Coordinates of C-alpha atoms in Angstrom, one line a residue:
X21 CA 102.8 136.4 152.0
X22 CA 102.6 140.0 152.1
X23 CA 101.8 141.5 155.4
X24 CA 101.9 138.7 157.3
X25 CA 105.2 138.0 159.6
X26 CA 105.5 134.6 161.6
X27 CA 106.0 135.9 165.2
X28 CA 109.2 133.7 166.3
X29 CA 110.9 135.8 162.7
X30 CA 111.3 139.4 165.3
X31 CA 112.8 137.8 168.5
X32 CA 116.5 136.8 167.7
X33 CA 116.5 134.5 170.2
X34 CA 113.9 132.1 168.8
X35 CA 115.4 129.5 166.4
X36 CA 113.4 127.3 164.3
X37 CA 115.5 124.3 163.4
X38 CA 113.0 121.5 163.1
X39 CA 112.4 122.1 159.3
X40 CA 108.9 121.5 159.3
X41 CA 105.7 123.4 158.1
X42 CA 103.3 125.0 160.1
X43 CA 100.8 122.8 161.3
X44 CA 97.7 123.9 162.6
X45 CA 96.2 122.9 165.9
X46 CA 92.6 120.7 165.3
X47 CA 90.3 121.6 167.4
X48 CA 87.6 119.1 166.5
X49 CA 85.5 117.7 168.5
X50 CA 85.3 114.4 167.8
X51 CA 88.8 113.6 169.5
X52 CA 88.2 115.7 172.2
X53 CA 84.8 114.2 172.9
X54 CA 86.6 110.6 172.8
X55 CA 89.3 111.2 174.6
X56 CA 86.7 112.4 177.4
X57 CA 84.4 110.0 177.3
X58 CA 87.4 107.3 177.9
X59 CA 88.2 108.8 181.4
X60 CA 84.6 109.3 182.2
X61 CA 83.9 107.0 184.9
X62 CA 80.8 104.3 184.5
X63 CA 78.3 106.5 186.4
X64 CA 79.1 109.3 184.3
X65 CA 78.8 107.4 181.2
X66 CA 75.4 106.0 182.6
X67 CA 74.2 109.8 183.6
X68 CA 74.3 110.8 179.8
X69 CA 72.9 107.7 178.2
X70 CA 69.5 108.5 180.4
X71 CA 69.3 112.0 179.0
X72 CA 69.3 110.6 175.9
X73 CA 65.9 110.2 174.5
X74 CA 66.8 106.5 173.1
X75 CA 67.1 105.5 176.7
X76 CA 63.5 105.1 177.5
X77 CA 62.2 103.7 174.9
X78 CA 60.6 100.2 175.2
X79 CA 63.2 98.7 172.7
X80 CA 66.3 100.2 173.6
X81 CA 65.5 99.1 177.7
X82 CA 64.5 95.4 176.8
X83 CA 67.6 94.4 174.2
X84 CA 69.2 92.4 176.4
X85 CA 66.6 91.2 178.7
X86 CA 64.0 89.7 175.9
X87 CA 67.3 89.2 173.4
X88 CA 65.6 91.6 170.9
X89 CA 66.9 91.5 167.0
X90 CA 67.3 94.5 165.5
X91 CA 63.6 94.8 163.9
X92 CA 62.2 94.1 167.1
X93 CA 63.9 96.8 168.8
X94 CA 62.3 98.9 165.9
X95 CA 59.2 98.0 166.6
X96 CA 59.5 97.6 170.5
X97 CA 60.9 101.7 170.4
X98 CA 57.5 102.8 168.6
X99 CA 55.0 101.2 172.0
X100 CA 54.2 103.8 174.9
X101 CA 52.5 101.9 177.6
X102 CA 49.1 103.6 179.3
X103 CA 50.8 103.4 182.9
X104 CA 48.9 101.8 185.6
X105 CA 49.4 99.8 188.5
X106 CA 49.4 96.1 186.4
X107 CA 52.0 97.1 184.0
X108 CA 54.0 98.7 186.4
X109 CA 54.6 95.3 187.5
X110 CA 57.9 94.5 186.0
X111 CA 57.3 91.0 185.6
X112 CA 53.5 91.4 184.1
X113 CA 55.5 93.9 181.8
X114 CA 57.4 91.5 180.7
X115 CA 54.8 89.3 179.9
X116 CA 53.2 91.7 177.9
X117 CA 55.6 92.2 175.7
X118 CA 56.6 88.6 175.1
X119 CA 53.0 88.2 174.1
X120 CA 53.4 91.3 172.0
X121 CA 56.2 89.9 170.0
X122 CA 54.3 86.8 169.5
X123 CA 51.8 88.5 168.3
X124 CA 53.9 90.2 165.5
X125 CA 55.4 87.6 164.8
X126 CA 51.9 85.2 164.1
X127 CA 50.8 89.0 161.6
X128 CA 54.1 89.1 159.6
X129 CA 54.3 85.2 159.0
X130 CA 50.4 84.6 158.6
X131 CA 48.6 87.7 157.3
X132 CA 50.0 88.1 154.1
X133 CA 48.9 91.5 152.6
X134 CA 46.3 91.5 149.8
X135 CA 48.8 94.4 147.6
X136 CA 52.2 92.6 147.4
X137 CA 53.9 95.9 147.5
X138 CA 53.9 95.9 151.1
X139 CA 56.0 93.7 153.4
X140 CA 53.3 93.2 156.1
X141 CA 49.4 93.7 156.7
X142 CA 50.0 96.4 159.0
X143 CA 52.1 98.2 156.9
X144 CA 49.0 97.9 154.0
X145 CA 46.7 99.2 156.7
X146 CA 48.5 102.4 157.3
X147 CA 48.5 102.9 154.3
X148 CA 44.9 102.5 154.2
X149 CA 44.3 104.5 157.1
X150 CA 46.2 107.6 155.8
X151 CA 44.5 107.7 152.8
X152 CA 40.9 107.5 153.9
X153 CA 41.4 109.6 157.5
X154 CA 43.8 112.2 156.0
X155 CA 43.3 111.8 152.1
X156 CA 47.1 112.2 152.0
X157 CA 49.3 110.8 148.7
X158 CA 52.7 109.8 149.4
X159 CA 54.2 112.6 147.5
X160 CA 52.4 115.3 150.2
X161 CA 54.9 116.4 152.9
X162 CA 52.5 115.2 155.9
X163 CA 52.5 112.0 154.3
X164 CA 55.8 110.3 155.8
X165 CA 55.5 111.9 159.3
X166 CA 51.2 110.5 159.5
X167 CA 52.0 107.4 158.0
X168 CA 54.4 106.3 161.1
X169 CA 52.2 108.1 163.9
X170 CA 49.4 105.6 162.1
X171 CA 51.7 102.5 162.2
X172 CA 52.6 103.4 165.9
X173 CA 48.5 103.8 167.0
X174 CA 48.1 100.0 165.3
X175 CA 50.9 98.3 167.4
X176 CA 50.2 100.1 170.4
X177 CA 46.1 99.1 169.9
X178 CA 47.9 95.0 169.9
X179 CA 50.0 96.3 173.1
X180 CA 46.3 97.0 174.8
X181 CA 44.9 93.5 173.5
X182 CA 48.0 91.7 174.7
X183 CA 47.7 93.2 178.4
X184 CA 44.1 92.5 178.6
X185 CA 45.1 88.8 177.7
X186 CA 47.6 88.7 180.1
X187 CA 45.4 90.5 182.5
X188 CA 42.9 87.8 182.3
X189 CA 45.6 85.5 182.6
X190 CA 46.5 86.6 185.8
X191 CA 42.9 86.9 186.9
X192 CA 42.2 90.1 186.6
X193 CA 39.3 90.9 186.1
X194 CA 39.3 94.8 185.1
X195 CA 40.8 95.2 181.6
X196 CA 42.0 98.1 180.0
X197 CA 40.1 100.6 177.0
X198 CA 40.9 99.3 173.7
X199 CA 38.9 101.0 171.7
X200 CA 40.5 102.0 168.5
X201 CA 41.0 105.6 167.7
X202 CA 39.7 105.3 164.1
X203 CA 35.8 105.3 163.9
X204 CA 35.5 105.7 160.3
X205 CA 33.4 102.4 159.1
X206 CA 35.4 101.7 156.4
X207 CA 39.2 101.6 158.7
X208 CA 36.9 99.8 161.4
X209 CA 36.0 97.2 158.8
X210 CA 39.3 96.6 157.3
X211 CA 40.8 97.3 160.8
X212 CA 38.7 93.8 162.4
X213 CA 39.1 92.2 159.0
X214 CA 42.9 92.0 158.2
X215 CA 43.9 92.4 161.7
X216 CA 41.4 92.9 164.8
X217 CA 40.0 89.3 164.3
X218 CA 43.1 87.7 163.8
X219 CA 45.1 89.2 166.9
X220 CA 42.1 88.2 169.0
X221 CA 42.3 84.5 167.9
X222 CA 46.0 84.0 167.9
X223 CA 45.7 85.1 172.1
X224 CA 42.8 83.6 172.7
X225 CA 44.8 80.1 171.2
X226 CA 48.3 81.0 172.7
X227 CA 47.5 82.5 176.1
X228 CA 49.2 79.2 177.4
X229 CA 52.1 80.7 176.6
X230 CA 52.4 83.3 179.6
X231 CA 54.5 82.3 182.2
X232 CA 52.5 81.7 185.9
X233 CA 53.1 84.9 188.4
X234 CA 56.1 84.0 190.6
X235 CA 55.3 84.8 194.4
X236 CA 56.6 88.5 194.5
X237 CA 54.1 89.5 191.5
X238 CA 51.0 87.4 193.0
X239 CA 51.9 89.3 196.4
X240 CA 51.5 92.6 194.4
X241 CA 48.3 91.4 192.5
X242 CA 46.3 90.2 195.1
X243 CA 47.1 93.3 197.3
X244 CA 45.7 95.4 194.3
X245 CA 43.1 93.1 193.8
X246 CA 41.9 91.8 197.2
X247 CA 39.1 89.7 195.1
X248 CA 41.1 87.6 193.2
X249 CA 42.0 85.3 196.1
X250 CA 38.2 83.5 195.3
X251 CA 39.2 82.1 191.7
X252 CA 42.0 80.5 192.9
X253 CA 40.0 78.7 196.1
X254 CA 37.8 77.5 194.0
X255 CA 40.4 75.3 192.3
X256 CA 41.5 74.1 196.0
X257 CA 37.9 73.7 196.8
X258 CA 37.3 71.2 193.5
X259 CA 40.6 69.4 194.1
X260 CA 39.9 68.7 197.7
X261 CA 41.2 65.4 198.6
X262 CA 42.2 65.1 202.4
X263 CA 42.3 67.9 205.4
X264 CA 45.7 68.0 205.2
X265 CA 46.7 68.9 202.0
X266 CA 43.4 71.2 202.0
X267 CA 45.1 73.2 204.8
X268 CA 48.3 73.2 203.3
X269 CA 47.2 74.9 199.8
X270 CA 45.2 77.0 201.9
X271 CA 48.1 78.3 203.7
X272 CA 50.2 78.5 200.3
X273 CA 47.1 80.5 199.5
X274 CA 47.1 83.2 202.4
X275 CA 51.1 83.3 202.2
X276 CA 50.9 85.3 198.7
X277 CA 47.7 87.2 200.5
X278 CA 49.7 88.2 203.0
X279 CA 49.6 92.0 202.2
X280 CA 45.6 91.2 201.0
X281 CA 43.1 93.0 204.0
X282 CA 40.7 90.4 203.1
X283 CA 43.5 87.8 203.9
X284 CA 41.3 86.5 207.2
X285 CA 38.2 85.9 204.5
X286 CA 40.3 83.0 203.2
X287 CA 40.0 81.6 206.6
X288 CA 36.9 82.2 207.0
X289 CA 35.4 80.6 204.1
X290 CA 37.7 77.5 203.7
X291 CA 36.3 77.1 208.0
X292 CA 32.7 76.7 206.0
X293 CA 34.2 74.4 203.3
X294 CA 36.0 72.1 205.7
X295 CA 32.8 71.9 208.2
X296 CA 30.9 69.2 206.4
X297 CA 34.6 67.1 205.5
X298 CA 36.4 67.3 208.3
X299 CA 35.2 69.0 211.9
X300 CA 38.8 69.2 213.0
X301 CA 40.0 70.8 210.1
X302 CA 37.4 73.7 210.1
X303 CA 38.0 74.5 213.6
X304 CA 41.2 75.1 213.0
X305 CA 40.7 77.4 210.3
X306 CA 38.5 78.9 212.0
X307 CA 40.8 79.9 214.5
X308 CA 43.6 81.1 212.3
X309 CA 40.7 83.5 210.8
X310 CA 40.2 84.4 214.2
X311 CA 44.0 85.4 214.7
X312 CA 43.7 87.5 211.4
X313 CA 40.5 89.0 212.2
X314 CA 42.0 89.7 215.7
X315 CA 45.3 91.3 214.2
X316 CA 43.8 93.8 211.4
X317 CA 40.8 94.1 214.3
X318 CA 37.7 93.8 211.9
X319 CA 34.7 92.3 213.2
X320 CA 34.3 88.2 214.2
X321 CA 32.0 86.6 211.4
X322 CA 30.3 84.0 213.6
X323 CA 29.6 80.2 211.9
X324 CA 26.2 79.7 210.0
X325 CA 23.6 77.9 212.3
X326 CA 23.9 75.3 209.6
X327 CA 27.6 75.1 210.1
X328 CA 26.9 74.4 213.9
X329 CA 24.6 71.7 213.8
X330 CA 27.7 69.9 211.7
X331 CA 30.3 71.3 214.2
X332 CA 29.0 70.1 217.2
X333 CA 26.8 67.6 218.7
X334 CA 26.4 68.8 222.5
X335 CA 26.1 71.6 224.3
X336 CA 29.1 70.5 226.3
X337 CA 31.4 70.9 222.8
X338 CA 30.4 74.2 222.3
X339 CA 31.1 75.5 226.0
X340 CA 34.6 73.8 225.5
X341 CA 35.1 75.9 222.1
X342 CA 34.1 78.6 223.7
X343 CA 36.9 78.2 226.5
X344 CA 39.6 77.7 223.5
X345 CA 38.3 80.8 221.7
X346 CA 38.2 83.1 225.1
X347 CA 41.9 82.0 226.6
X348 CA 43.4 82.6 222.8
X349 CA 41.9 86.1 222.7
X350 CA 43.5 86.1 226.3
X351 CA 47.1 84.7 225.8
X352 CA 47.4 85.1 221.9
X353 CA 48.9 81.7 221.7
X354 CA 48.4 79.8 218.3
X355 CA 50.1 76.9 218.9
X356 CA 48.3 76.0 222.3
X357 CA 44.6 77.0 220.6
X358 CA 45.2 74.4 217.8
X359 CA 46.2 71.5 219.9
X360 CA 43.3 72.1 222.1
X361 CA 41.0 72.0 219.0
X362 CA 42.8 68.7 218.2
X363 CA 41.7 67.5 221.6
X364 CA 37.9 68.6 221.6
X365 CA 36.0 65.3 220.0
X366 CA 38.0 63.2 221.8
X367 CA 36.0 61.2 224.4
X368 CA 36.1 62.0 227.9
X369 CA 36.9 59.9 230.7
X370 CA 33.7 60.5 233.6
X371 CA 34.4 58.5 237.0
X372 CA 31.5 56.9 238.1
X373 CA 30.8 56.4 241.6
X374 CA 28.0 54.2 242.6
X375 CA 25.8 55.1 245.7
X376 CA 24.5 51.3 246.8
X377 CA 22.4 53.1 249.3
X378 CA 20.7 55.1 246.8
X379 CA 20.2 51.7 244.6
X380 CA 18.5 50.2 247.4
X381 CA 16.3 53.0 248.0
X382 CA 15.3 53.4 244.5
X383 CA 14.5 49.5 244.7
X384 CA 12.2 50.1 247.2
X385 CA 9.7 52.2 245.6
X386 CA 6.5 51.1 243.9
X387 CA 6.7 50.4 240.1
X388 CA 4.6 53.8 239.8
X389 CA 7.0 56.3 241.3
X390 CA 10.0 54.4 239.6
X391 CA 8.2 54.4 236.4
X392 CA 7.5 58.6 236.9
X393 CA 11.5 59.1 237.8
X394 CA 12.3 57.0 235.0
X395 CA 10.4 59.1 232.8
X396 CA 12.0 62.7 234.0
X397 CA 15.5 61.1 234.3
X398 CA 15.0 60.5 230.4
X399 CA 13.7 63.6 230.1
X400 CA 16.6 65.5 231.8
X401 CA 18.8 63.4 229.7
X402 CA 17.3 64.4 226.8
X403 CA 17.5 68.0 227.5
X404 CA 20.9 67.5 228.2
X405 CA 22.2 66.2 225.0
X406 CA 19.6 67.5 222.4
X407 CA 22.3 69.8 220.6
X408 CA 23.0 73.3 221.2
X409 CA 20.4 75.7 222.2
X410 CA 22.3 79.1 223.6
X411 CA 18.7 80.2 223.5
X412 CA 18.5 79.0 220.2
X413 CA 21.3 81.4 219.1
X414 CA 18.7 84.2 219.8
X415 CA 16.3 83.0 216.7
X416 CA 19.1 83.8 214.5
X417 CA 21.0 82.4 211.6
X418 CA 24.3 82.6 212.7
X419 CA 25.5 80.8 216.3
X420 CA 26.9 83.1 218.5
X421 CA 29.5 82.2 220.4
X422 CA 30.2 83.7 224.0
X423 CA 33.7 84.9 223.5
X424 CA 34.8 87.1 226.5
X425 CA 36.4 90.4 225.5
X426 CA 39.0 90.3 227.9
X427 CA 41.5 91.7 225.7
X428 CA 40.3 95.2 226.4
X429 CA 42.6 96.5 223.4
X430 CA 39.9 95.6 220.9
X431 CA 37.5 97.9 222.3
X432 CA 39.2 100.9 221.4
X433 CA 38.4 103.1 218.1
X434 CA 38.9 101.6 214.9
X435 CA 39.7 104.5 213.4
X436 CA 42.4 107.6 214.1
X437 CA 40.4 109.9 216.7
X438 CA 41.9 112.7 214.2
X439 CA 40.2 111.8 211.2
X440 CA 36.7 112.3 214.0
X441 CA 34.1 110.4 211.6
X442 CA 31.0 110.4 211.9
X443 CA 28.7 107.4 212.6
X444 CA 27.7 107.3 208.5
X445 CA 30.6 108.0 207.9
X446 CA 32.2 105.1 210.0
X447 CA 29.7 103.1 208.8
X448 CA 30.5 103.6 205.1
X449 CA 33.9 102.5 205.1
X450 CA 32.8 99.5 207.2
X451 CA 31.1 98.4 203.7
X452 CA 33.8 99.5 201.4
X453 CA 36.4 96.9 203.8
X454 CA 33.2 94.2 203.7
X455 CA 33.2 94.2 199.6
X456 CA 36.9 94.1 199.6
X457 CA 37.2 98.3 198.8
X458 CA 34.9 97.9 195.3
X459 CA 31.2 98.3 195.0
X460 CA 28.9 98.8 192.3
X461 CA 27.9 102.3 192.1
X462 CA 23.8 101.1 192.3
X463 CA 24.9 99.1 195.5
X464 CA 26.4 102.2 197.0
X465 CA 23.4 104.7 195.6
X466 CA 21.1 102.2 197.1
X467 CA 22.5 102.2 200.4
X468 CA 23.1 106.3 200.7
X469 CA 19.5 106.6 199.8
X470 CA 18.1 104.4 202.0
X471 CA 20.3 106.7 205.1
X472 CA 18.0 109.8 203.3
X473 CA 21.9 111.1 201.9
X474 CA 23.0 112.3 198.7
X475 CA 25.8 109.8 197.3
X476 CA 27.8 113.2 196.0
X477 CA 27.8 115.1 198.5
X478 CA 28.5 112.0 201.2
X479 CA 31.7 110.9 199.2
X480 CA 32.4 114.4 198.9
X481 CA 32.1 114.9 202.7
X482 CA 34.4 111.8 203.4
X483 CA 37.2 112.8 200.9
X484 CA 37.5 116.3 202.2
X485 CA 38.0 114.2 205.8
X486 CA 40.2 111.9 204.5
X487 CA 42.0 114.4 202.1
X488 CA 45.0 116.4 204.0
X489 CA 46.4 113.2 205.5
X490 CA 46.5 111.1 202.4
X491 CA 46.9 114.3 199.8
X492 CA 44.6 112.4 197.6
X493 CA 40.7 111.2 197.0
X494 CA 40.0 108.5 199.4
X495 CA 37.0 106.9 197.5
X496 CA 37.2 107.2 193.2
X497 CA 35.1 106.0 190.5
X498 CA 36.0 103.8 188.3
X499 CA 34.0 102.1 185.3
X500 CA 30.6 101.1 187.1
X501 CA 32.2 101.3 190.3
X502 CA 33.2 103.1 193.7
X503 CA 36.7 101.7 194.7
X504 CA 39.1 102.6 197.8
X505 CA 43.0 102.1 197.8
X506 CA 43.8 99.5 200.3
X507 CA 46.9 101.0 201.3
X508 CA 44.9 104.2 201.7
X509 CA 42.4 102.3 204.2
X510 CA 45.2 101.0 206.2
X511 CA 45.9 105.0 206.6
X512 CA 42.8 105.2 208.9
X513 CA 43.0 102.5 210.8
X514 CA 43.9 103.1 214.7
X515 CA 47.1 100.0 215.2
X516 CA 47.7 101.0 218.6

């Protein structure tokens, strides 16, 4: 080749006596990229699969742990869940999407599509859907891209339905916005007829089908959902059979309360329950509500007077209640309170000493005067043992019992003296923690108005208090009502 002279060809001391052609160096990357990736170590490797944009979708996360085929994973990649605090629960996640892919399943085996020319009914509604919302044909450019946003909308519309039924599963009561995103009457016909109607069934049928909350997810449920304890003891309530194994699922109950604030209201109520089965059984309650109560230091719900009259019998019971409540508040110990609750109906030993003189005397006297002392000895006796009075807990409904506060910790502020709320304001949160942090927004309205406030600015008042130490709204709206994070509460709260 003219012009061109191989270097080694000017240096006389350069020999080439291999024989061979030139061969160029390859500079691909393909080889390069392999060889790399073989001495990359696992972390490395794992570093650039999540910058991948494969590596957070639905399908590609869940292969292995629901054993996805390969259409599933399809379908699975195309879902975007609304994030909140249910489905962030891994294992109601789960659940979700195991219903999900029943779901499918039940369309692509059941619904047959009324044109054969398409493999499933929600392929045929896309279809549909494109044509009538966009007026596109297949041969326009926009048409592919539309057609597979509008398949995407449909299955993650069944994703909504599926959490909802799980949701109610669980006991949840607030469900999600499904609303569809098409409100063209003719898609919302053909939408509820070919596949709305049928979805709703199939759950409604095959909600049996979700696995039970293990005790790490109810934990997490009923602390984001400090009602749902109640559904739950009403079942115990309806299977009651014996104190014992009443106590015992109410304990079981508590346990997966345990990071619940309205975990003493359990005690509280099943106390009520018990009073009218077993007397021994709802005092004991009662006092592991009082331990709770004393612990997250909310105010001591006293017993009905209804609940009194079945509790206790003389004034002499209640005085020896009292005493148990007053030395647990003092010494804190459980174990000791309960026993001596175990010992109060028991009958008392009196010795009796008999004053012979006195007999004699008494003998003596005419029929008159020992008829009168007959007559006021049975009236003292009466008065005696006639039930409680306690100055007939003060014309109330509720008996009060005369616990001494000898504890003086429980008398100090409720609240962080930093946070310097007001009495209203005090007062406010005091409901919020009563209605377990939710209450209708007419409840609340009712109440501000009846203090002469304005319910905006009085929220707006306490959030601004409340806002540089939690960097967030203390009290949001939501639906029809006025809710407070739990874990936002607990932020308040004095737990020196």
């Amino acid at each position: 080749m003219s012009g061109h002279i191989p270097p080694y060809e000017d240096d006389d001391f350069i020999i080439d006596v291999s024989g061979n052609d030139d061969t160029p160096i390859d500079f691909g990357h393909s080889s390069f990229s392999e060889t790399v990736n073989a001495f990359q170590s696992p972390v490395a490797q794992q570093n650039t699969n999540r910058n991948s944009p494969d590596f957070w979708k639905v399908g590609k996360k869940y292969t292995r742990k629901l054993n996805l085929s390969e259409k599933q994973i399809i379908i699975l990649d195309q879902l975007s869940f609304a994030e909140n605090v249910f489905n962030e629960i891994e294992y109601c996640k789960v659940q979700i999407l195991k219903q999900f892919l029943r779901t499918i399943e039940y369309l692509h085996e059941n619904c047959i599509p009324v044109n054969k020319s398409y493999a499933t009914v929600i392929d045929e509604l896309s279809e549909i859907i494109v044509a009538l919302q966009y007026n596109y044909r297949r041969e326009s450019l926009n048409y592919k891209y539309t057609y597979n946003s509008v398949q995407e909308e449909i299955f993650n519309h069944i994703l909504k339905l599926c959490e909802n039924n799980v949701r109610e599963f669980y006991g949840i009561k607030r469900k999600i916005n499904t609303d569809f995103k098409y409100t063209n009457p003719d898609i919302l016909n053909k939408y509820h007829k070919k596949i709305l109607s049928k979805v709703e069934a199939f759950l409604s049928e095959n909600q049996h089908q979700i696995l039970d909350a293990d005790a790490k997810t109810n934990i997490i449920l009923n602390e984001n959902n400090t009602n749902r304890w109640k559904a739950k003891f009403e079942l115990i309530k309806g299977d009651y059979t014996n104190p014992l194994a009443f106590e015992r699922e109410i304990f079981r109950l508590t346990d997966v309360n345990i990071k619940n604030p309205s975990v003493d209201s359990i005690f509280f109520e099943a106390s009520k329950f018990a009073a009218e089965l077993d007397k021994n059984c709802s005092l004991r309650l009662y006092i592991h509500y009082l331990d709770r109560s004393l612990q997250i230091k909310s105010d001591n719900r006293q017993l009905t007077k209804t609940i009194q009259k079945s509790l206790f019998s003389t004034g002499e019971q209640i005085k020896d209640f009292e005493k148990i409540l007053n030395d647990f508040i003092a010494d804190r110990n459980l174990e000791k309170a309960i026993e001596a609750v175990n010992h109060l109906y028991l009958p008392k030993r009196k010795k009796i000493i008999i004053d012979r003189d006195a007999i004699e005397n008494v003998q003596k006297l005419d029929s008159e005067v020992s008829r009168k002392l007959t007559d006021l000895l049975r009236d003292d006796y009466e008065d005696e043992n006639t039930g409680i009075t306690t100055d007939d807990a003060k014309n109330t409904d509720e008996i009060t019992f005369n616990i001494e506060n000898k504890n003086q910790e429980i008398q100090v502020s409720k609240y962080l003296e930093e946070f310097s709320f007001t009495a209203i304001q005090k007062e406010i949160l005091e409901l919020f923690e009563k209605h377990s942090f939710t209450i209708l927004q007419t409840d609340f309205s009712d109440f501000i108005k009846s203090k002469s406030l304005f319910t905006g600015s009085t929220i707006d008042a306490l959030n601004d208090t409340c806002y540089e130490t939690l960097d967030d709204i203390l009290i949001e709206e939501e639906d029809e009502y006025y809710t407070i994070n739990p874990n936002y509460y607990k932020k308040l709260l004095n737990h020196d």
